[in-house]
Coordinates of C-alpha atoms and ligand atoms in Angstrom, one line a residue:
X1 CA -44.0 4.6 10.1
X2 CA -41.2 4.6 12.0
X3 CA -37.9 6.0 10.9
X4 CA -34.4 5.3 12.4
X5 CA -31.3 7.0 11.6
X6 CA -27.9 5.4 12.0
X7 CA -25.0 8.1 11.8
X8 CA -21.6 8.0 10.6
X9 CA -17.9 8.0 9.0
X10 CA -18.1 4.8 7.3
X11 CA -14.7 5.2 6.3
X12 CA -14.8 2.6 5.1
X13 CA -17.8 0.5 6.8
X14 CA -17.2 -2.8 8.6
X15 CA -18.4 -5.7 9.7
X16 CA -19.0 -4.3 13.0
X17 CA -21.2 -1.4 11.2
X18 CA -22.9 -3.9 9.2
X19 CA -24.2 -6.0 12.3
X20 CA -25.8 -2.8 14.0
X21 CA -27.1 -1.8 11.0
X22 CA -29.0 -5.3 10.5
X23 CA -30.3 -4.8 14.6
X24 CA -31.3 -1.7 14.0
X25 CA -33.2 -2.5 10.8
X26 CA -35.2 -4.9 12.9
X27 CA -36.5 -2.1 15.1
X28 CA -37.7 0.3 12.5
X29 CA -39.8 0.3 9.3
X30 CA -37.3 2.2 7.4
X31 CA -33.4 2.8 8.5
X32 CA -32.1 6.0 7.1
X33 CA -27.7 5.5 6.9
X34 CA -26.5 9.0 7.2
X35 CA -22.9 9.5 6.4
X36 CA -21.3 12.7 7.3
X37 CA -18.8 14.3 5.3
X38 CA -16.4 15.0 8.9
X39 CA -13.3 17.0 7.4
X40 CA -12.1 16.9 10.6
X41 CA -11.3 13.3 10.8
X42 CA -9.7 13.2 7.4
X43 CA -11.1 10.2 5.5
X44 CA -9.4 7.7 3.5
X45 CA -12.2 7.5 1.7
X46 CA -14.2 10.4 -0.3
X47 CA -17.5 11.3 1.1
X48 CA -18.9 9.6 -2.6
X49 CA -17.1 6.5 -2.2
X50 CA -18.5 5.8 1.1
X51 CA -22.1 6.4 0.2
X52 CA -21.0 4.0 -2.8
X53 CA -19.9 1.5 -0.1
X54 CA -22.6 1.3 2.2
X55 CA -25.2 1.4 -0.7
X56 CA -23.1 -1.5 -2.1
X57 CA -23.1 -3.2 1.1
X58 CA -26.7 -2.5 2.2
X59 CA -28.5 -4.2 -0.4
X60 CA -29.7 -7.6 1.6
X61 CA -31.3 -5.8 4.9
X62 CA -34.7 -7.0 6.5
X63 CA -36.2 -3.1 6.0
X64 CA -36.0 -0.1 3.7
X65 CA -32.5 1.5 3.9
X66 CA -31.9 4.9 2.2
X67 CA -28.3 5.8 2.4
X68 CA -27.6 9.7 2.3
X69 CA -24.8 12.2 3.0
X70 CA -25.1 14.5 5.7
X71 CA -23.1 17.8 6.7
X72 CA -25.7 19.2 9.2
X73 CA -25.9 19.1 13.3
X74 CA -27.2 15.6 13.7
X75 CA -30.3 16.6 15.0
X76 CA -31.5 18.9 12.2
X77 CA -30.7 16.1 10.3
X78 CA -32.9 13.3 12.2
X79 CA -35.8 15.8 11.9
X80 CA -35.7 16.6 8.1
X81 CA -35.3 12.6 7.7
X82 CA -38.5 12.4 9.7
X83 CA -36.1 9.8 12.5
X84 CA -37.8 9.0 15.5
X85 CA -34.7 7.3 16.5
X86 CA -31.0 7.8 16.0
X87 CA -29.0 4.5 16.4
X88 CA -25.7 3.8 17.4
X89 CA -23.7 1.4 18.5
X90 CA -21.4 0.9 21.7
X91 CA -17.9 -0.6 22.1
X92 CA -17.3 -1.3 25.3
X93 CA -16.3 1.8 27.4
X94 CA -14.4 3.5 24.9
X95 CA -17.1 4.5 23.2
X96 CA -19.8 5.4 26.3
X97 CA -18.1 9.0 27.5
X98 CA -18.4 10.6 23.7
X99 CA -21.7 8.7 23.3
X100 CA -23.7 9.5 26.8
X101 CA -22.4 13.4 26.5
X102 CA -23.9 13.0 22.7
X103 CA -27.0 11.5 23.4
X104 CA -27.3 14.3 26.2
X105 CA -27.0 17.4 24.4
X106 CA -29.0 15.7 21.5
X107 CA -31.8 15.5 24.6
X108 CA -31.3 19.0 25.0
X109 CA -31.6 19.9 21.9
X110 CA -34.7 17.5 21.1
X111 CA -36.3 15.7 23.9
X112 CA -39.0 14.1 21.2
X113 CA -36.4 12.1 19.3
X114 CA -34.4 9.1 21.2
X115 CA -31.0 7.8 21.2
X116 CA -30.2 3.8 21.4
X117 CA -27.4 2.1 21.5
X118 CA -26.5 -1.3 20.0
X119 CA -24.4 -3.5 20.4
X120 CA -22.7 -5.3 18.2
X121 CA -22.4 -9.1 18.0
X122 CA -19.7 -9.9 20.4
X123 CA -17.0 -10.9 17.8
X124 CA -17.3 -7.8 16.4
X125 CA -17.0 -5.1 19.0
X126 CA -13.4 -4.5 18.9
X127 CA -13.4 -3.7 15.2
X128 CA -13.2 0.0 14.5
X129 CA -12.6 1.9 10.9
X130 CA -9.4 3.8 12.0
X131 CA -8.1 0.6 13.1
X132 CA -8.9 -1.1 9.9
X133 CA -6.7 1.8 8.0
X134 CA -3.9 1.4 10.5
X135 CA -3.2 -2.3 10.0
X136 CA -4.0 -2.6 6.0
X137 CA -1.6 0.5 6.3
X138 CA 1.3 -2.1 7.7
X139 CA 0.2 -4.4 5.4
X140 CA -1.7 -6.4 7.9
X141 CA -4.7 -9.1 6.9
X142 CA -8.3 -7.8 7.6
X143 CA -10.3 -10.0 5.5
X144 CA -11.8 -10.7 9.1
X145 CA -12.9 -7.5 9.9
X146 CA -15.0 -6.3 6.5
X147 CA -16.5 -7.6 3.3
X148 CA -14.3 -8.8 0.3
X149 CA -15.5 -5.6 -2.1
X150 CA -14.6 -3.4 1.1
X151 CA -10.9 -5.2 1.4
X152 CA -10.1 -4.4 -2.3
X153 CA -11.1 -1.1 -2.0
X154 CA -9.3 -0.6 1.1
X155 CA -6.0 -2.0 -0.6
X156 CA -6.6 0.1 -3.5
X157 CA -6.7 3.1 -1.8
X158 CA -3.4 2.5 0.6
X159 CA -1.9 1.3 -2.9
X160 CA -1.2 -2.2 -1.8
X161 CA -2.6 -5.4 -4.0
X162 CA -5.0 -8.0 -2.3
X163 CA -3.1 -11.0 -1.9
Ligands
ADP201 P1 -15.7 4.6 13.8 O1 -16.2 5.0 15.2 O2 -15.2 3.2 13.7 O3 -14.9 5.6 13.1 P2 -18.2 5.5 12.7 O4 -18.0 6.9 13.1 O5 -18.6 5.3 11.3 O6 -17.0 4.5 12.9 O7 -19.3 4.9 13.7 C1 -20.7 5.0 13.5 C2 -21.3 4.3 14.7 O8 -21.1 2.9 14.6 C3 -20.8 4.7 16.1 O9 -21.9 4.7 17.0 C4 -19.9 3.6 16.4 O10 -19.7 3.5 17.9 C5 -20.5 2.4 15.9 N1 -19.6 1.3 15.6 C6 -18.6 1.3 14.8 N2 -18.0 0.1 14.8 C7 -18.7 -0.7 15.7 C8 -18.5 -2.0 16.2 N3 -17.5 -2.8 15.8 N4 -19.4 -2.4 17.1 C9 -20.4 -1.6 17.6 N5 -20.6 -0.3 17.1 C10 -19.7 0.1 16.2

């Protein structure tokens, strides 16, 4: 069986997540969502709301997805999962630096288990999270950029109403 892993913040999860997450699921026989806990970026969202969120969101996907909260270096993390794969996606070239000097030291660290990157359905690549925050934040429409349940609990949590 093979086993993917699809790392993250999910704070909170988009549409942009939710694309790769149905690619991915197509290439594995079980997708494992790990969502870290990251203190350092200082979610909006607690680390049980998030695993809440994606589990919400994640119930209509063409393979087995377990949704679990991970504090752990990544790769200790693929292998007690049993991941032969660790997903993630790419937005344009923002994203390639972090993610090629990741998916290196990952190598380094275990050659046996292999980093791909998805991309997301063009329409969807500029969204990001932090971005998501920053504009509900100014009171700034993002119906477009995650579910419904995601934009009420985004306007909750910044304390605004959704209109
Ligand atoms: P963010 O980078 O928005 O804070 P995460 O840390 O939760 O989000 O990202 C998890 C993974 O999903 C990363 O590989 C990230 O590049 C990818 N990702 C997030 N949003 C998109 C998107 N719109 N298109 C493609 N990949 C994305």
């Amino acid at each position: 069986m093979r086993i993917g892993l699809y790392p993250g913040t999910f704070d909170p999860i988009t549409l942009g997540h939710m694309d790769i997450i149905r690619r991915g699921a197509k290439l594995v026989d079980k997708l494992v969502i790990g969502v870290t806990t990251n203190p350092s970026k200082s979610p909006l969202f607690t680390l049980d709301e998030r695993l809440a969120a994606v589990r919400r969101e994640c119930t209509d996907m063409p393979t087995e997805i377990e949704v679990v909260a991970f504090d752990t270096l990544l790769i200790d993390f693929a292998r007690s999962v049993g991941a032969s794969l660790i997903l993630r996606g790419l937005r344009a070239v923002a994203d390639f630096e972090y993610e090629y000097q990741m998916a290196g030291m990952n190598q380094y660290l275990d050659n046996g288990i292999e980093t791909v990157f998805l991309m997301a359905d063009v329409a969807l690549q500029p969204i990001a999270s932090r971005l998501v925050k920053e504009i509900a934040s100014l009171g700034g429409d993002i119906s477009k950029f995650v579910t419904p349940p995601v934009h009420k609990d985004v306007l909750a949590k910044i304390g605004r109403s959704k209109r």
